């Protein structure tokens, strides 16, 4: 007994006998408690119910501890009345009181937002880094956060998930892809899509990977991060890491069944409204065909879709594999459209050596797509036709009424065969060897093959090409192969407070592409379809074609990372590319970058902020990247080709086609280069809110464009040259908040915001000159042949609408206009100088938002995205509001009250604010743990997609594609310059989808 207790005893004047007795009883009871031990067992889970191997379990106040095994299980003998503390990296520690009644424990740890973010591993190109050590602007999206639902184009999973990344899907066509723009476009002639990297293989088709196979997606935004990819990194880099074999054995199944239907159509006159108009106007030229046809509904259907994925995983400490098989049948809401996909992949790994110094890693991805391309002219015909015309005649044939652009759209969908099929294949083999303790050598070889074949037949009885050609058949085939080899060495060393890592590597890429096609017309029978082109007797020059090309890219690259005391970070990168696409004088290009970061929160003077500001890091990066896609193969060389001229060959006595120069040589041709400065902050508030803020400035130089040149001295009147300059400047904000973290109820929210301002800085130099590039062609619209709606000019962003400003309607219903002086004038008084800037297609703000709720085994997820401030030309509305259409053609319902008497003319009268917010998905699910150990799970869920759109846009859908889509064959212009932001009869409806799904996982 200590002196204090003696004083207490004396103070209370206890007797010696009493004191001795109490001391005896005290030691006796202490001995009894010390001897009462209990063996405690349990399983540790994370907040999603996944077991956590390697979690620490310690008896509080002692060194008695253990860790959970591979199955998350632990056993520890502890004193009754004491407590244990369970911890795991990235999770909040949990203390549990131990009583005599304590039995098997189920411990569920909650995520610690700050710690989890700090230890998260991020792909940075040719390696990984902890998120806490990043110096560049990189956003990461984990599999659980990707967009779910009926996904037919893998880009969709990123919609609204990354600040600064716009994923624009122009329609609801299941076979349509998406447009990706990261921090604005950087080219006038090339694809502006980011480089896609899958499991370390650069430049692959993103749709080779199915959403269910994705583990993480890392988006490299600034040049300091993307410079490691050199002349292919100017538009950013998206690195996809797929799921691979993990320890244990598991079988999972995911199934989804859905119905899709159209909720938004143009509000055109019904048959009865048309009859009322005719009756009220007394129009004697009107013909009532007696039917009540909604032509938009006539080409639509309720789409029944389904998807199924089966995955098998098996792994041990030194080897493992994962394989999956997926089937998707995504039926379109337009009749005879849809996408059917069968895909599979297998990956495996094997370690060798007692210390696992050697690792072999291999993977194979393959899928087959089948679809029937939609003839987009059906939408214009559906808007044109008189609603009293029946779809079918009384004898069951398709009705047909003579008139310009007056064809039965249901017949176009039915009486022709269009079959397309795409095969994708990607295989790789990777070897990793550790040596000299600090070095890791990696060799990776890969092969990607992509082939598309198509067959079209329009029978002799089909309208348009079928009838005019006497039957028309076509076969096409196109393929490309990318063979790549990578060899690089990583070095990592920690010396006291110094952490050093370095990378040096070599890369070789060979791309071979080829294709051919043939067509014939004039078939005496339709029995062969497109399978016997030789049966057609009409042959024309150009009916047969073929092509082949090849390019090579050789690269050397290096990267160095340095960290001092976890506070001060430095990254330097350089890549040197040599490409066969470049001109003789510019075969090689160098792309350097550097970035630094300062973990301000680790400084001593920040100690007072602990508890509310747990993390604060400043990042600054600068670098140069390139874009060589705009060059294409052989563009720097002089090329001869067959022209329209012929010559007489006296030797053979025949006329032959003459070859003539088709392209001027340009030995100075080179890549487009983009310099980018990025300043960013990463922060964590109250251990609940994590986020990042980015400011960037991109300056693209040496823009490629085809300029007119004089003849002579040039043999051809155009030349591809590096001249222009473009800038993109903007800010981005990413937030993630654990609003409520409880034992049963959790609420997480995330927000992404992006703002980008684009401007053309330069288009000409003393050699190559142009004042303006006209784009946004209106050719094909009645009365607008040769007209353009947009310009590309210095001082303006790409997609700037250029035309006349309207001043409303005059008393007679004619549209009035403002001239350059601001005076109101009639259409007849306008001149070209009166045209002005009418807005542009670039959004002022992009938004993505998501919320996830869990209560026990129930979950609720909400996600949405929006774009604000962009303009769109509603050319569909412009053409339909023509007073000469009635009564032969249909018109919008509100046209009758508009008072418009002017013929269609392009002006800002038809340009609308296309801002919108779309509820992307809403899901509700229940997860049922299975088995005694609750390691297996069964989840049911209900999901709605595209449930509503908030917008003031009058067209079918405000989300209008950047890329022009050809109405006949769906060919997409990858530059995004031909007709961006123009709604012109290409409105494949975006369906509302209701789905029921089931996920089942069986784990040992």
mmCIF file of C-alpha atoms in Angstrom, residues 196-464:
data_model
loop_
_atom_site.group_PDB
_atom_site.id
_atom_site.type_symbol
_atom_site.label_atom_id
_atom_site.label_comp_id
_atom_site.label_asym_id
_atom_site.label_seq_id
_atom_site.Cartn_x
_atom_site.Cartn_y
_atom_site.Cartn_z
ATOM 1 C CA UNK A 196 -6.248 5.020 -72.757
ATOM 2 C CA UNK A 197 -3.886 2.725 -70.867
ATOM 3 C CA UNK A 198 -5.085 -0.720 -69.738
ATOM 4 C CA UNK A 199 -2.867 -2.690 -67.346
ATOM 5 C CA UNK A 200 0.160 -0.786 -68.573
ATOM 6 C CA UNK A 201 -0.635 -1.083 -72.296
ATOM 7 C CA UNK A 202 -1.031 2.339 -73.913
ATOM 8 C CA UNK A 203 -3.328 3.349 -76.746
ATOM 9 C CA UNK A 204 -5.900 0.560 -76.571
ATOM 10 C CA UNK A 205 -9.643 0.639 -77.235
ATOM 11 C CA UNK A 206 -11.333 1.355 -73.898
ATOM 12 C CA UNK A 207 -14.172 -1.023 -74.756
ATOM 13 C CA UNK A 208 -11.830 -4.013 -74.612
ATOM 14 C CA UNK A 209 -12.436 -3.777 -70.856
ATOM 15 C CA UNK A 210 -15.873 -4.408 -69.413
ATOM 16 C CA UNK A 211 -17.006 -2.331 -66.415
ATOM 17 C CA UNK A 212 -17.209 -5.401 -64.154
ATOM 18 C CA UNK A 213 -13.486 -6.056 -64.696
ATOM 19 C CA UNK A 214 -12.306 -2.593 -63.636
ATOM 20 C CA UNK A 215 -10.558 -2.234 -60.281
ATOM 21 C CA UNK A 216 -9.548 1.430 -60.453
ATOM 22 C CA UNK A 217 -9.367 4.256 -62.970
ATOM 23 C CA UNK A 218 -6.636 6.876 -62.561
ATOM 24 C CA UNK A 219 -6.970 10.031 -64.646
ATOM 25 C CA UNK A 220 -3.695 11.876 -65.258
ATOM 26 C CA UNK A 221 -4.573 15.505 -65.937
ATOM 27 C CA UNK A 222 -1.565 17.789 -65.937
ATOM 28 C CA UNK A 223 1.592 17.633 -68.016
ATOM 29 C CA UNK A 224 3.795 16.729 -65.062
ATOM 30 C CA UNK A 225 1.804 13.489 -64.815
ATOM 31 C CA UNK A 226 1.253 12.776 -68.523
ATOM 32 C CA UNK A 227 4.701 13.718 -69.882
ATOM 33 C CA UNK A 228 5.835 10.128 -69.277
ATOM 34 C CA UNK A 229 3.661 9.306 -72.346
ATOM 35 C CA UNK A 230 5.300 12.006 -74.482
ATOM 36 C CA UNK A 231 3.786 12.680 -77.894
ATOM 37 C CA UNK A 232 0.536 10.894 -76.966
ATOM 38 C CA UNK A 233 -0.190 12.615 -73.642
ATOM 39 C CA UNK A 234 -1.434 16.096 -74.592
ATOM 40 C CA UNK A 235 -5.121 15.246 -74.054
ATOM 41 C CA UNK A 236 -4.535 13.557 -70.723
ATOM 42 C CA UNK A 237 -4.195 9.890 -69.845
ATOM 43 C CA UNK A 238 -6.759 7.476 -68.414
ATOM 44 C CA UNK A 239 -5.124 4.463 -66.747
ATOM 45 C CA UNK A 240 -7.404 1.481 -66.148
ATOM 46 C CA UNK A 241 -6.257 -1.204 -63.742
ATOM 47 C CA UNK A 242 -8.288 -4.378 -64.028
ATOM 48 C CA UNK A 243 -9.090 -6.877 -61.328
ATOM 49 C CA UNK A 244 -6.666 -9.756 -60.992
ATOM 50 C CA UNK A 245 -6.428 -12.940 -58.993
ATOM 51 C CA UNK A 246 -6.508 -12.505 -55.212
ATOM 52 C CA UNK A 247 -5.979 -14.896 -52.348
ATOM 53 C CA UNK A 248 -8.754 -17.367 -51.743
ATOM 54 C CA UNK A 249 -11.399 -18.924 -53.930
ATOM 55 C CA UNK A 250 -14.546 -17.090 -54.965
ATOM 56 C CA UNK A 251 -17.303 -17.283 -57.532
ATOM 57 C CA UNK A 252 -19.440 -14.250 -58.297
ATOM 58 C CA UNK A 253 -22.415 -13.683 -60.543
ATOM 59 C CA UNK A 254 -24.003 -10.389 -61.538
ATOM 60 C CA UNK A 255 -27.213 -10.190 -63.519
ATOM 61 C CA UNK A 256 -29.336 -7.302 -64.701
ATOM 62 C CA UNK A 257 -32.652 -7.172 -66.551
ATOM 63 C CA UNK A 258 -34.125 -3.894 -67.677
ATOM 64 C CA UNK A 259 -36.811 -2.212 -69.696
ATOM 65 C CA UNK A 260 -36.198 1.043 -71.527
ATOM 66 C CA UNK A 261 -38.754 3.432 -72.922
ATOM 67 C CA UNK A 262 -38.864 6.874 -74.489
ATOM 68 C CA UNK A 263 -40.218 9.689 -72.338
ATOM 69 C CA UNK A 264 -39.297 12.693 -74.481
ATOM 70 C CA UNK A 265 -40.407 13.173 -78.086
ATOM 71 C CA UNK A 266 -40.919 16.306 -80.101
ATOM 72 C CA UNK A 267 -44.407 17.667 -79.584
ATOM 73 C CA UNK A 268 -45.718 17.586 -83.161
ATOM 74 C CA UNK A 269 -49.276 17.894 -84.404
ATOM 75 C CA UNK A 270 -51.431 14.833 -83.855
ATOM 76 C CA UNK A 271 -53.777 13.701 -86.611
ATOM 77 C CA UNK A 272 -56.733 15.456 -84.965
ATOM 78 C CA UNK A 273 -54.756 18.671 -84.479
ATOM 79 C CA UNK A 274 -53.739 18.521 -88.139
ATOM 80 C CA UNK A 275 -57.400 18.064 -89.159
ATOM 81 C CA UNK A 276 -58.451 21.012 -86.984
ATOM 82 C CA UNK A 277 -55.828 23.157 -88.677
ATOM 83 C CA UNK A 278 -57.071 22.151 -92.131
ATOM 84 C CA UNK A 279 -60.679 22.743 -91.129
ATOM 85 C CA UNK A 280 -59.943 26.154 -89.561
ATOM 86 C CA UNK A 281 -57.853 27.383 -92.475
ATOM 87 C CA UNK A 282 -60.021 25.906 -95.204
ATOM 88 C CA UNK A 283 -56.988 24.526 -96.982
ATOM 89 C CA UNK A 284 -58.262 22.651 -100.024
ATOM 90 C CA UNK A 285 -54.871 21.169 -100.939
ATOM 91 C CA UNK A 286 -54.726 19.081 -97.778
ATOM 92 C CA UNK A 287 -55.082 15.311 -98.133
ATOM 93 C CA UNK A 288 -56.447 13.338 -95.173
ATOM 94 C CA UNK A 289 -55.340 9.721 -95.485
ATOM 95 C CA UNK A 290 -57.643 8.635 -92.677
ATOM 96 C CA UNK A 291 -55.175 7.318 -90.100
ATOM 97 C CA UNK A 292 -54.007 8.561 -86.713
ATOM 98 C CA UNK A 293 -50.260 7.927 -86.761
ATOM 99 C CA UNK A 294 -47.654 9.143 -84.329
ATOM 100 C CA UNK A 295 -44.646 8.582 -86.563
ATOM 101 C CA UNK A 296 -42.165 8.997 -83.721
ATOM 102 C CA UNK A 297 -43.884 6.268 -81.745
ATOM 103 C CA UNK A 298 -44.131 4.138 -84.883
ATOM 104 C CA UNK A 299 -40.348 3.741 -85.062
ATOM 105 C CA UNK A 300 -39.936 3.224 -81.307
ATOM 106 C CA UNK A 301 -40.262 0.182 -79.086
ATOM 107 C CA UNK A 302 -39.979 -0.803 -75.453
ATOM 108 C CA UNK A 303 -36.442 -2.114 -75.118
ATOM 109 C CA UNK A 304 -35.834 -5.291 -73.137
ATOM 110 C CA UNK A 305 -32.186 -5.646 -72.165
ATOM 111 C CA UNK A 306 -30.118 -7.984 -70.039
ATOM 112 C CA UNK A 307 -26.555 -8.497 -68.905
ATOM 113 C CA UNK A 308 -24.839 -11.362 -67.093
ATOM 114 C CA UNK A 309 -21.323 -11.712 -65.704
ATOM 115 C CA UNK A 310 -19.748 -14.789 -64.125
ATOM 116 C CA UNK A 311 -16.360 -14.477 -62.414
ATOM 117 C CA UNK A 312 -14.121 -17.144 -60.899
ATOM 118 C CA UNK A 313 -11.151 -16.218 -58.733
ATOM 119 C CA UNK A 314 -8.539 -18.463 -57.157
ATOM 120 C CA UNK A 315 -5.332 -17.381 -55.527
ATOM 121 C CA UNK A 316 -2.594 -18.304 -53.111
ATOM 122 C CA UNK A 317 0.387 -16.415 -51.793
ATOM 123 C CA UNK A 318 2.521 -17.281 -54.814
ATOM 124 C CA UNK A 319 0.034 -17.792 -57.640
ATOM 125 C CA UNK A 320 -3.494 -17.113 -58.728
ATOM 126 C CA UNK A 321 -5.867 -16.457 -61.581
ATOM 127 C CA UNK A 322 -9.104 -14.680 -62.353
ATOM 128 C CA UNK A 323 -11.461 -15.275 -65.249
ATOM 129 C CA UNK A 324 -14.751 -13.717 -66.214
ATOM 130 C CA UNK A 325 -17.363 -14.156 -68.918
ATOM 131 C CA UNK A 326 -19.945 -11.472 -69.736
ATOM 132 C CA UNK A 327 -22.953 -11.252 -72.012
ATOM 133 C CA UNK A 328 -24.830 -8.062 -72.854
ATOM 134 C CA UNK A 329 -27.929 -7.713 -74.986
ATOM 135 C CA UNK A 330 -28.804 -4.026 -75.000
ATOM 136 C CA UNK A 331 -31.903 -3.546 -77.111
ATOM 137 C CA UNK A 332 -32.467 -0.078 -78.495
ATOM 138 C CA UNK A 333 -35.671 1.936 -78.179
ATOM 139 C CA UNK A 334 -35.638 2.340 -81.970
ATOM 140 C CA UNK A 335 -36.839 -0.769 -83.757
ATOM 141 C CA UNK A 336 -34.209 -3.147 -85.131
ATOM 142 C CA UNK A 337 -31.405 -1.434 -83.230
ATOM 143 C CA UNK A 338 -29.300 -2.589 -80.336
ATOM 144 C CA UNK A 339 -25.975 -4.060 -79.309
ATOM 145 C CA UNK A 340 -25.099 -7.637 -78.443
ATOM 146 C CA UNK A 341 -21.732 -8.277 -76.804
ATOM 147 C CA UNK A 342 -19.979 -11.415 -75.628
ATOM 148 C CA UNK A 343 -16.775 -10.757 -73.724
ATOM 149 C CA UNK A 344 -14.311 -12.615 -71.575
ATOM 150 C CA UNK A 345 -10.935 -12.253 -69.950
ATOM 151 C CA UNK A 346 -8.469 -14.314 -68.007
ATOM 152 C CA UNK A 347 -5.463 -13.162 -66.006
ATOM 153 C CA UNK A 348 -2.937 -15.054 -63.942
ATOM 154 C CA UNK A 349 0.196 -14.476 -61.904
ATOM 155 C CA UNK A 350 3.002 -16.683 -60.632
ATOM 156 C CA UNK A 351 5.835 -15.876 -58.227
ATOM 157 C CA UNK A 352 9.142 -17.724 -58.224
ATOM 158 C CA UNK A 353 11.802 -17.918 -55.563
ATOM 159 C CA UNK A 354 11.714 -18.001 -51.781
ATOM 160 C CA UNK A 355 11.585 -14.205 -51.669
ATOM 161 C CA UNK A 356 9.248 -13.933 -54.646
ATOM 162 C CA UNK A 357 11.935 -12.178 -56.658
ATOM 163 C CA UNK A 358 10.392 -13.150 -59.984
ATOM 164 C CA UNK A 359 6.793 -12.634 -61.037
ATOM 165 C CA UNK A 360 5.048 -13.607 -64.242
ATOM 166 C CA UNK A 361 1.818 -11.838 -65.067
ATOM 167 C CA UNK A 362 -0.351 -12.518 -68.112
ATOM 168 C CA UNK A 363 -3.774 -11.514 -69.330
ATOM 169 C CA UNK A 364 -6.096 -11.960 -72.283
ATOM 170 C CA UNK A 365 -9.169 -9.853 -73.104
ATOM 171 C CA UNK A 366 -11.564 -10.559 -75.959
ATOM 172 C CA UNK A 367 -15.041 -9.509 -77.007
ATOM 173 C CA UNK A 368 -17.379 -9.657 -79.971
ATOM 174 C CA UNK A 369 -19.934 -6.948 -80.733
ATOM 175 C CA UNK A 370 -22.865 -7.326 -83.097
ATOM 176 C CA UNK A 371 -25.162 -4.475 -83.972
ATOM 177 C CA UNK A 372 -27.423 -3.080 -86.672
ATOM 178 C CA UNK A 373 -26.569 0.553 -87.461
ATOM 179 C CA UNK A 374 -29.519 2.912 -87.615
ATOM 180 C CA UNK A 375 -30.171 5.008 -90.719
ATOM 181 C CA UNK A 376 -30.473 8.360 -88.960
ATOM 182 C CA UNK A 377 -32.596 9.793 -91.774
ATOM 183 C CA UNK A 378 -35.587 8.048 -90.176
ATOM 184 C CA UNK A 379 -35.888 10.821 -87.604
ATOM 185 C CA UNK A 380 -36.295 13.543 -90.218
ATOM 186 C CA UNK A 381 -38.861 11.424 -92.065
ATOM 187 C CA UNK A 382 -40.764 10.794 -88.817
ATOM 188 C CA UNK A 383 -40.970 14.559 -88.274
ATOM 189 C CA UNK A 384 -42.000 15.220 -91.867
ATOM 190 C CA UNK A 385 -44.843 12.806 -92.504
ATOM 191 C CA UNK A 386 -48.481 13.815 -92.366
ATOM 192 C CA UNK A 387 -49.960 12.197 -89.191
ATOM 193 C CA UNK A 388 -52.992 10.966 -91.131
ATOM 194 C CA UNK A 389 -50.861 8.659 -93.298
ATOM 195 C CA UNK A 390 -51.020 5.039 -92.074
ATOM 196 C CA UNK A 391 -47.892 2.946 -91.516
ATOM 197 C CA UNK A 392 -49.371 0.098 -93.578
ATOM 198 C CA UNK A 393 -51.816 -0.073 -96.455
ATOM 199 C CA UNK A 394 -55.006 -2.178 -96.084
ATOM 200 C CA UNK A 395 -53.183 -5.026 -97.846
ATOM 201 C CA UNK A 396 -50.364 -5.014 -95.256
ATOM 202 C CA UNK A 397 -47.726 -3.291 -97.367
ATOM 203 C CA UNK A 398 -45.815 -0.239 -96.232
ATOM 204 C CA UNK A 399 -47.644 2.918 -97.177
ATOM 205 C CA UNK A 400 -45.876 5.276 -99.523
ATOM 206 C CA UNK A 401 -46.764 8.846 -100.456
ATOM 207 C CA UNK A 402 -44.800 10.832 -103.010
ATOM 208 C CA UNK A 403 -42.880 13.836 -101.743
ATOM 209 C CA UNK A 404 -39.403 15.207 -100.986
ATOM 210 C CA UNK A 405 -37.916 13.612 -97.845
ATOM 211 C CA UNK A 406 -41.262 11.849 -97.460
ATOM 212 C CA UNK A 407 -40.298 8.233 -96.957
ATOM 213 C CA UNK A 408 -41.885 5.783 -94.563
ATOM 214 C CA UNK A 409 -39.337 5.494 -91.690
ATOM 215 C CA UNK A 410 -40.744 2.153 -90.520
ATOM 216 C CA UNK A 411 -40.069 0.753 -93.982
ATOM 217 C CA UNK A 412 -36.478 2.018 -93.800
ATOM 218 C CA UNK A 413 -36.016 0.197 -90.515
ATOM 219 C CA UNK A 414 -37.519 -3.020 -91.831
ATOM 220 C CA UNK A 415 -36.835 -3.597 -95.513
ATOM 221 C CA UNK A 416 -33.063 -3.650 -95.443
ATOM 222 C CA UNK A 417 -30.304 -5.646 -93.800
ATOM 223 C CA UNK A 418 -27.364 -3.951 -92.078
ATOM 224 C CA UNK A 419 -25.129 -6.210 -89.980
ATOM 225 C CA UNK A 420 -21.936 -5.039 -88.308
ATOM 226 C CA UNK A 421 -19.566 -7.104 -86.211
ATOM 227 C CA UNK A 422 -16.466 -6.062 -84.262
ATOM 228 C CA UNK A 423 -13.806 -8.332 -82.775
ATOM 229 C CA UNK A 424 -11.438 -7.012 -80.107
ATOM 230 C CA UNK A 425 -8.466 -8.861 -78.684
ATOM 231 C CA UNK A 426 -5.790 -7.766 -76.215
ATOM 232 C CA UNK A 427 -3.118 -10.019 -74.779
ATOM 233 C CA UNK A 428 -0.033 -9.291 -72.703
ATOM 234 C CA UNK A 429 2.758 -11.055 -70.871
ATOM 235 C CA UNK A 430 4.710 -9.264 -68.159
ATOM 236 C CA UNK A 431 7.805 -10.352 -66.252
ATOM 237 C CA UNK A 432 9.062 -8.618 -63.105
ATOM 238 C CA UNK A 433 12.468 -9.378 -61.582
ATOM 239 C CA UNK A 434 13.778 -7.969 -58.302
ATOM 240 C CA UNK A 435 17.546 -7.702 -58.017
ATOM 241 C CA UNK A 436 20.157 -6.042 -55.836
ATOM 242 C CA UNK A 437 17.485 -5.401 -53.190
ATOM 243 C CA UNK A 438 16.422 -2.006 -54.556
ATOM 244 C CA UNK A 439 15.829 -2.681 -58.248
ATOM 245 C CA UNK A 440 12.847 -4.032 -60.156
ATOM 246 C CA UNK A 441 13.097 -4.808 -63.875
ATOM 247 C CA UNK A 442 9.897 -5.127 -65.896
ATOM 248 C CA UNK A 443 9.427 -6.476 -69.415
ATOM 249 C CA UNK A 444 5.978 -6.264 -70.963
ATOM 250 C CA UNK A 445 4.931 -7.384 -74.432
ATOM 251 C CA UNK A 446 1.404 -6.970 -75.775
ATOM 252 C CA UNK A 447 -0.693 -7.363 -78.882
ATOM 253 C CA UNK A 448 -3.995 -5.627 -79.626
ATOM 254 C CA UNK A 449 -6.143 -6.572 -82.600
ATOM 255 C CA UNK A 450 -9.344 -4.809 -83.590
ATOM 256 C CA UNK A 451 -11.405 -5.799 -86.644
ATOM 257 C CA UNK A 452 -14.766 -4.603 -87.951
ATOM 258 C CA UNK A 453 -16.745 -6.201 -90.748
ATOM 259 C CA UNK A 454 -20.010 -5.044 -92.200
ATOM 260 C CA UNK A 455 -22.630 -6.222 -94.617
ATOM 261 C CA UNK A 456 -25.457 -4.173 -96.132
ATOM 262 C CA UNK A 457 -28.244 -5.169 -98.487
ATOM 263 C CA UNK A 458 -31.071 -2.989 -99.716
ATOM 264 C CA UNK A 459 -33.484 -5.069 -101.807
ATOM 265 C CA UNK A 460 -34.922 -3.881 -105.084
ATOM 266 C CA UNK A 461 -38.315 -3.230 -103.495
ATOM 267 C CA UNK A 462 -36.865 -1.013 -100.711
ATOM 268 C CA UNK A 463 -37.265 2.740 -101.041
ATOM 269 C CA UNK A 464 -34.349 5.037 -101.767
#
